[in-house]
PDB file of C-alpha atoms in Angstrom:
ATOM      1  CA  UNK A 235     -25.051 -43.980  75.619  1.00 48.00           C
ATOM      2  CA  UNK A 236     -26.546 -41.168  77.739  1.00 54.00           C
ATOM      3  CA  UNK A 237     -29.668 -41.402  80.028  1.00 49.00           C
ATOM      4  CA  UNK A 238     -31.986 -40.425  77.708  1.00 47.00           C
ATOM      5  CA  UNK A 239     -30.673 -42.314  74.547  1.00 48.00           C
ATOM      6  CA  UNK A 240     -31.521 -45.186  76.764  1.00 50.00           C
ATOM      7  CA  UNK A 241     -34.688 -44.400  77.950  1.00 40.00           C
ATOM      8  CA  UNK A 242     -35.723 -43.682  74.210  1.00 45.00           C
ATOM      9  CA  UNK A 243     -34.458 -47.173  73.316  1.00 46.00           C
ATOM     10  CA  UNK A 244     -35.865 -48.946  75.835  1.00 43.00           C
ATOM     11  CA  UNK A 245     -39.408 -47.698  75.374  1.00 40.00           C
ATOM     12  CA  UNK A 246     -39.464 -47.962  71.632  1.00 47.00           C
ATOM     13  CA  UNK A 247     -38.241 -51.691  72.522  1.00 46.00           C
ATOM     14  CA  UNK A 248     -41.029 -52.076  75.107  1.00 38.00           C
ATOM     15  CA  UNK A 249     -43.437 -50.529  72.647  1.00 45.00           C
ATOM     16  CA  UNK A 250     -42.467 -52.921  69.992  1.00 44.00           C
ATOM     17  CA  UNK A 251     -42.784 -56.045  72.095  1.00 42.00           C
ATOM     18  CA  UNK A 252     -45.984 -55.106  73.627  1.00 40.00           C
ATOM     19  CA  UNK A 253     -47.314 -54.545  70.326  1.00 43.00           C
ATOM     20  CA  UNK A 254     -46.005 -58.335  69.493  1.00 40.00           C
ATOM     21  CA  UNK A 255     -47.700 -59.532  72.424  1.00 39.00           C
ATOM     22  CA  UNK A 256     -51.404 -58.359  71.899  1.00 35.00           C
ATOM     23  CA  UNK A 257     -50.755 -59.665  68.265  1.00 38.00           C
ATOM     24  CA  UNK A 258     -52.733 -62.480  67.410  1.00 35.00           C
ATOM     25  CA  UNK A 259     -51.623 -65.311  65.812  1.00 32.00           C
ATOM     26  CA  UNK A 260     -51.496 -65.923  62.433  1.00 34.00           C
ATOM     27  CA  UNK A 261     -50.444 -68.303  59.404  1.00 33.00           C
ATOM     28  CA  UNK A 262     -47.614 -67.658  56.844  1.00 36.00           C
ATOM     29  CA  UNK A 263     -48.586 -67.017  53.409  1.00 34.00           C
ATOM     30  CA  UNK A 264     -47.027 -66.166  50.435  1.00 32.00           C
ATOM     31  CA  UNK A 265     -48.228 -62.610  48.833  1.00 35.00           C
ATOM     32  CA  UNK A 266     -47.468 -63.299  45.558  1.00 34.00           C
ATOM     33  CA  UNK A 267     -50.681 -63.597  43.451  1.00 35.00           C
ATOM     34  CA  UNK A 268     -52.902 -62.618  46.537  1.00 33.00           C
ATOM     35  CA  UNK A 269     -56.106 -60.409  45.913  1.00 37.00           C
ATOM     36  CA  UNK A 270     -54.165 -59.192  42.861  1.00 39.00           C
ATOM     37  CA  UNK A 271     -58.107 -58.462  41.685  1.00 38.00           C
ATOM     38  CA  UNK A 272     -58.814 -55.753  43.751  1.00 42.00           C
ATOM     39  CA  UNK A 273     -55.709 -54.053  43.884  1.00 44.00           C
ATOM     40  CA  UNK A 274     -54.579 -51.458  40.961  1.00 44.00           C
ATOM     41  CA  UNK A 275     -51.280 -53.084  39.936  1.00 44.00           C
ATOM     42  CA  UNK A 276     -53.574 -53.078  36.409  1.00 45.00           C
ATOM     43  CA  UNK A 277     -52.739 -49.888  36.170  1.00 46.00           C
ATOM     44  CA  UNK A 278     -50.672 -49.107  32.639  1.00 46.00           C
ATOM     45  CA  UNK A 279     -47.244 -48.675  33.367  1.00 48.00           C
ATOM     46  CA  UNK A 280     -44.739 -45.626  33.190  1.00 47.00           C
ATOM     47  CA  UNK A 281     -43.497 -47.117  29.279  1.00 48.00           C
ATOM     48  CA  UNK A 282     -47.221 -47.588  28.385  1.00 56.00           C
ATOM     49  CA  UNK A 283     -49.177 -44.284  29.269  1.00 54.00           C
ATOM     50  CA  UNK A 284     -47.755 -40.686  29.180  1.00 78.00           C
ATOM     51  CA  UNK A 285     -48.911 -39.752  32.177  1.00 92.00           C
ATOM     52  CA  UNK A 286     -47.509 -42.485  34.274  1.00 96.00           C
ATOM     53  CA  UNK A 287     -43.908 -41.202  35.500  1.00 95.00           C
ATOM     54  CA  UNK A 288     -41.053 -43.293  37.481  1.00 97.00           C
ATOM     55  CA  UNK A 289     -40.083 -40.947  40.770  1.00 97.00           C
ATOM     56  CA  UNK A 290     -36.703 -41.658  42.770  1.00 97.00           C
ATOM     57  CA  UNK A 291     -35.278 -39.623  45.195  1.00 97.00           C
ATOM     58  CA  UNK A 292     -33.784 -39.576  48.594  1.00 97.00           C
ATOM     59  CA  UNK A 293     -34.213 -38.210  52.090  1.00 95.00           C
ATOM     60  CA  UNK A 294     -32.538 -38.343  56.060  1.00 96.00           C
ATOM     61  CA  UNK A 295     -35.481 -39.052  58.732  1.00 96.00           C
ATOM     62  CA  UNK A 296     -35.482 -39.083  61.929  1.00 95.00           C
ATOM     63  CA  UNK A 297     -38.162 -41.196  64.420  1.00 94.00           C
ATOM     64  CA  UNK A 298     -39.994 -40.209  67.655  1.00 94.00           C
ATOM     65  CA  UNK A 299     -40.345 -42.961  69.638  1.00 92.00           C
ATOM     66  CA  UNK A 300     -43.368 -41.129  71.859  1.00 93.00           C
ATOM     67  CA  UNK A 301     -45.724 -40.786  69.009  1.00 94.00           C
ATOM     68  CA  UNK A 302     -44.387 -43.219  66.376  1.00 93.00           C
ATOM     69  CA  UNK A 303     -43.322 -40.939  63.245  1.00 96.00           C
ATOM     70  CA  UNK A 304     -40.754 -40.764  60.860  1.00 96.00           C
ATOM     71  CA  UNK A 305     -40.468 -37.416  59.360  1.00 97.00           C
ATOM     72  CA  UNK A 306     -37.721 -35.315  57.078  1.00 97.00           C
ATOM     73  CA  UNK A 307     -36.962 -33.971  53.688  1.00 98.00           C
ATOM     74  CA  UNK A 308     -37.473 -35.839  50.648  1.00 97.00           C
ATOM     75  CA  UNK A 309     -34.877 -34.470  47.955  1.00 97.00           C
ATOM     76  CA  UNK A 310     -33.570 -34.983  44.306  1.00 96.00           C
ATOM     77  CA  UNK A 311     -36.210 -36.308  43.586  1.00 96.00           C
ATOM     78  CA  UNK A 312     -38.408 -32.935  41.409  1.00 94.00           C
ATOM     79  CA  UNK A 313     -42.188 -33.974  42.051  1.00 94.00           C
ATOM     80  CA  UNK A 314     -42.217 -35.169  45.039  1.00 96.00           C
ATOM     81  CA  UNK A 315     -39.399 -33.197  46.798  1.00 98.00           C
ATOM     82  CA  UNK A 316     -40.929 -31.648  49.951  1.00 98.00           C
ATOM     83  CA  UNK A 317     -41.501 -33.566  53.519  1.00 98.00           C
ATOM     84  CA  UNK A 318     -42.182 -37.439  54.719  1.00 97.00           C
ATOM     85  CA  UNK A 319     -44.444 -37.807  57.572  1.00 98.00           C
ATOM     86  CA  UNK A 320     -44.775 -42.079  58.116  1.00 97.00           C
ATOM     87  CA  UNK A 321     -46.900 -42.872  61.382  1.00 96.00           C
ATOM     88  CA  UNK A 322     -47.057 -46.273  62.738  1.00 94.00           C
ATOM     89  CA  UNK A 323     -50.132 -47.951  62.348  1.00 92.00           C
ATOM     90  CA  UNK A 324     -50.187 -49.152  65.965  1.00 90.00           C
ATOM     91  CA  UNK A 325     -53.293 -50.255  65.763  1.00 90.00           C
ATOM     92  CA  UNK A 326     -52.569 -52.915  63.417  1.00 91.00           C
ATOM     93  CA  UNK A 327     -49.821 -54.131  65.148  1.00 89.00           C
ATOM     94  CA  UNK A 328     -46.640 -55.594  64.819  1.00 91.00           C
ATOM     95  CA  UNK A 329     -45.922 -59.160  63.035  1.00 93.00           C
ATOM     96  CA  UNK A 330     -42.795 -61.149  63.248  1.00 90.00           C
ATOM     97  CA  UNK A 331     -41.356 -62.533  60.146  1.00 92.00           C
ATOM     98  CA  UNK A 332     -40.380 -66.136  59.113  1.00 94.00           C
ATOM     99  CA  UNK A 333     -36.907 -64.354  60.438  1.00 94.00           C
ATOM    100  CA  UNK A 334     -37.139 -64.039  63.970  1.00 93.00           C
ATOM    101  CA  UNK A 335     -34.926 -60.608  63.720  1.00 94.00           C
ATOM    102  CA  UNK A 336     -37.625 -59.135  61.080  1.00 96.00           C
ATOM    103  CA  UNK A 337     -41.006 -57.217  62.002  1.00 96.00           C
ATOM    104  CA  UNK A 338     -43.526 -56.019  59.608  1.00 97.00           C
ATOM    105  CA  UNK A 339     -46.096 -53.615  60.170  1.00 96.00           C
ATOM    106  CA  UNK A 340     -48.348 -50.574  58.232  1.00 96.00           C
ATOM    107  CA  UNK A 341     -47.692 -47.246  58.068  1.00 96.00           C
ATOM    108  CA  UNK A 342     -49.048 -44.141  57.194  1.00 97.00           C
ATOM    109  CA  UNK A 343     -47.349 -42.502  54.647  1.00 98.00           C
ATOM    110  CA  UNK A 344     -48.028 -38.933  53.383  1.00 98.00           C
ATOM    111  CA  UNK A 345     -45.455 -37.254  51.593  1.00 98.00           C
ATOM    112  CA  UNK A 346     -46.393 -33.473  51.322  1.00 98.00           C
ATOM    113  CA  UNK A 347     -45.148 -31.088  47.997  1.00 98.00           C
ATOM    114  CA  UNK A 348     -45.608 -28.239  46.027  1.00 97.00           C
ATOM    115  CA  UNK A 349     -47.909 -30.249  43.868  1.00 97.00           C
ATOM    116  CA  UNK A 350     -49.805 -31.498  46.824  1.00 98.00           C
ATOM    117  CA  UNK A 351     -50.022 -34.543  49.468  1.00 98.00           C
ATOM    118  CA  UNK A 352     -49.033 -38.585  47.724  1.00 98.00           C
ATOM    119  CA  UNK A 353     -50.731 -40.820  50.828  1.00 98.00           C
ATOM    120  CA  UNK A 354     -50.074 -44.185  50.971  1.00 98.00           C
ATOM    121  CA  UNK A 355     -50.363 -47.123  53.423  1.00 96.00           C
ATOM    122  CA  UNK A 356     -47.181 -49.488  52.863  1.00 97.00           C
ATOM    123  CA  UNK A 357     -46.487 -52.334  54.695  1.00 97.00           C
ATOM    124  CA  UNK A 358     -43.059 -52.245  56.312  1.00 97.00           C
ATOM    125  CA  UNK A 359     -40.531 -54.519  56.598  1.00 97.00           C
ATOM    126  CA  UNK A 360     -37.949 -53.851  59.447  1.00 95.00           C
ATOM    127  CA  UNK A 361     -34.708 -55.771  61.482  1.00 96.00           C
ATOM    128  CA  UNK A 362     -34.987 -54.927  65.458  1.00 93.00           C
ATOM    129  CA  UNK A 363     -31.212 -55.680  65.311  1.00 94.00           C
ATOM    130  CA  UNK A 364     -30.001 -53.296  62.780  1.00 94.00           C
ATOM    131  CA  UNK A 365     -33.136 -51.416  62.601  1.00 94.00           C
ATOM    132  CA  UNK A 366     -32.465 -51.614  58.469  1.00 96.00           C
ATOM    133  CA  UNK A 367     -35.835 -51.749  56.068  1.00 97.00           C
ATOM    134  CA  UNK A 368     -37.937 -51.402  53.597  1.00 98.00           C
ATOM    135  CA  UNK A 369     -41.242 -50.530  53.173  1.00 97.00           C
ATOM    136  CA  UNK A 370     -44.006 -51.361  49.899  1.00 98.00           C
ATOM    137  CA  UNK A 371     -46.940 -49.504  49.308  1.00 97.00           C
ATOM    138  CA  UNK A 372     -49.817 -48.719  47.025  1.00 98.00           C
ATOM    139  CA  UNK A 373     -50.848 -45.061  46.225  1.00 98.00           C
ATOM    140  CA  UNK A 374     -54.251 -44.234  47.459  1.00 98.00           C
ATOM    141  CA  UNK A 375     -55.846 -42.215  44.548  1.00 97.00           C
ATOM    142  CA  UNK A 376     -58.828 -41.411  46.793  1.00 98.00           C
ATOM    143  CA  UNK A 377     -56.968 -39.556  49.691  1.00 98.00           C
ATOM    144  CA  UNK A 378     -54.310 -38.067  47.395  1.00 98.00           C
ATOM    145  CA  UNK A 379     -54.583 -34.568  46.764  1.00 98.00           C
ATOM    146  CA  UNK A 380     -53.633 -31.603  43.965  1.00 97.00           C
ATOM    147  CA  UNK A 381     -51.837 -33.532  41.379  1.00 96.00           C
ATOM    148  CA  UNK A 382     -51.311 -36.657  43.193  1.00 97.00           C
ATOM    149  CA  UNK A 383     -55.536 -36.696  43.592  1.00 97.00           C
ATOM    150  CA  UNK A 384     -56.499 -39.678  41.742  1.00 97.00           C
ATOM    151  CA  UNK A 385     -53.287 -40.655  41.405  1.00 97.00           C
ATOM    152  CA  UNK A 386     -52.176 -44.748  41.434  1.00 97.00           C
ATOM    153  CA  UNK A 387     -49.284 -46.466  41.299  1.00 97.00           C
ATOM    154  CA  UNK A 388     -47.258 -47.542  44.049  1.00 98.00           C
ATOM    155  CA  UNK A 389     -44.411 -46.325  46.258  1.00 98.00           C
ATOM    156  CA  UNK A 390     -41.351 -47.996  48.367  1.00 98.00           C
ATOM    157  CA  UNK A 391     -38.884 -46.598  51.050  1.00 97.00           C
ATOM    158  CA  UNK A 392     -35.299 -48.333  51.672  1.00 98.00           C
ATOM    159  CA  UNK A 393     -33.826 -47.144  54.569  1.00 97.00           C
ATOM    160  CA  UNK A 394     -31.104 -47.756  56.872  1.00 97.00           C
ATOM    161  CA  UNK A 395     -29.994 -45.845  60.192  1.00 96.00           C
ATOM    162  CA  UNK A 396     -26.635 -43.680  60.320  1.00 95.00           C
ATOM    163  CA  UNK A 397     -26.927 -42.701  63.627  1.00 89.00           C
ATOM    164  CA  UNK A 398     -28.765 -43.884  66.673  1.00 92.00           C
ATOM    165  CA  UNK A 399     -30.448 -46.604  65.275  1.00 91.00           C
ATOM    166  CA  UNK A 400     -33.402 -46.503  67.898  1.00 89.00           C
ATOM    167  CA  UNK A 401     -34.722 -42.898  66.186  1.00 91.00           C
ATOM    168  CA  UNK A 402     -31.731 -41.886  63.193  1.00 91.00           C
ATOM    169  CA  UNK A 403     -31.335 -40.402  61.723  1.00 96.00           C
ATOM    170  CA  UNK A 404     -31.693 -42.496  58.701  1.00 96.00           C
ATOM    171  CA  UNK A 405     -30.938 -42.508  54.844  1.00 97.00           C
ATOM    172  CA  UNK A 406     -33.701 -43.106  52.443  1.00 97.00           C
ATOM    173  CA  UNK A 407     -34.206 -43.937  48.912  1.00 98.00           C
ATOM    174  CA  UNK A 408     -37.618 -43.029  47.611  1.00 97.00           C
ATOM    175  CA  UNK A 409     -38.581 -44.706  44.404  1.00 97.00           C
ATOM    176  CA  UNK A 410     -42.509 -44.474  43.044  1.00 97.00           C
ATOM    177  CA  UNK A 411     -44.262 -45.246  39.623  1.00 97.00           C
ATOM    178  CA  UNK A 412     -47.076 -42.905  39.456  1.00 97.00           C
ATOM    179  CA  UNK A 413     -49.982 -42.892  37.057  1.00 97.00           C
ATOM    180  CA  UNK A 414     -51.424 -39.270  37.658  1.00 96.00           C
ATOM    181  CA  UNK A 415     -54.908 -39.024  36.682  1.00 93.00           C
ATOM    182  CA  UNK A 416     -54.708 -35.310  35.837  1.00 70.00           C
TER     183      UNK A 416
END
C-alpha cells in the first residue's frame, strides 16, 4: 500500500472513530413499527397506482475521504440513470451496531437526471472491516425536483468495494419504488 493509500485510510479511520467518540449514548430499539404515522410508507404501491414505478439499476462510486462523498454514474437503470452524489451526514454522527464491526449513519443522497434531482436522506448501514453496506431511505417529495418534485416512495443502495476498500471504487445496486406525483 503506497504512502498516500495509507494516509487516506488512516484519516477516514480517525474520522470515523472520532465521530464514534463525540456520539452520545443511546438505547437499542427495534424500527419496526416506529413512527410508521408520520412517515409516507402509506403511499399506494407500484401494483396499486399507475404512476408509482419500481426503479433498479446499478452504478461504480468512488469516496473522498476529505469531504465525505460518494459520487459516480448510476446506469441501466432508464429514469434515474445520470450521477450519485451521497454526503455524510457528519453532523449526525456515527452509531455502532448491536455488531461491533457495523456502523450506521445518514446520508445525503441526491441522485441527479435528465428528469431532474431524486433527494433522499437514508440511513446507512456499513462494516469498518469489509467496508460492505447498505443503505434505506425515504424520498423527500419536498426537495425533489422536475419529475421527481413531489415525488414519494423510498430508495436503497447495496454496495460493496472492488478496489481499495477505504474510497473504491465500489459496485452498487440501486433499487427505488417511486410514486411520482406528476
Amino acid at each position: 500500500m503506497n504512502g498516500k493509500i495509507r494516509l487516506i485510510a488512516t484519516l477516514t479511520t480517525l474520522t470515523l472513530a472520532f465521530g464514534l467518540f463525540l456520539q452520545r449514548s443511546t438505547s437499542a430499539q427495534s424500527g419496526r413499527g416506529l413512527l410508521v404515522a408520520g412517515s409516507n410508507s402509506a403511499q399506494p404501491l407500484a401494483s396499486e397506482n399507475s404512476n408509482c414505478k419500481t426503479i433498479r439499476g446499478n452504478g461504480v462510486q468512488t469516496f473522498d475521504p476529505v469531504t465525505g462523498v460518494v459520487t459516480g454514474p448510476v446506469t441501466n437503470s432508464g429514469l434515474l440513470d445520470g450521477n450519485l452524489e451521497d454526503a455524510i451526514n457528519f453532523g449526525a454522527g456515527f452509531l455502532f451496531t448491536p455488531d461491533p464491526t457495523v456502523v450506521a449513519y445518514t446520508t445525503n443522497l441526491t441522485i441527479t437526471t435528465v428528469h431532474g434531482q431524486l433527494r433522499a436522506s437514508p440511513v446507512t448501514i456499513q462494516s469498518i472491516l469489509t467496508a460492505k453496506g447498505a443503505e434505506w431511505g425515504e424520498i423527500n417529495p419536498s426537495t425533489s425536483t422536475g419529475k421527481f418534485a413531489g415525488a414519494t416512495g423510498t430508495i436503497s443502495v447495496v454496495f460493496k468495494p472492488v478496489g481499495d476498500p477505504s474510497v473504491g471504487p465500489y459496485e452498487a445496486d440501486v433499487s427505488a419504488d417511486i410514486c411520482f406525483a406528476q
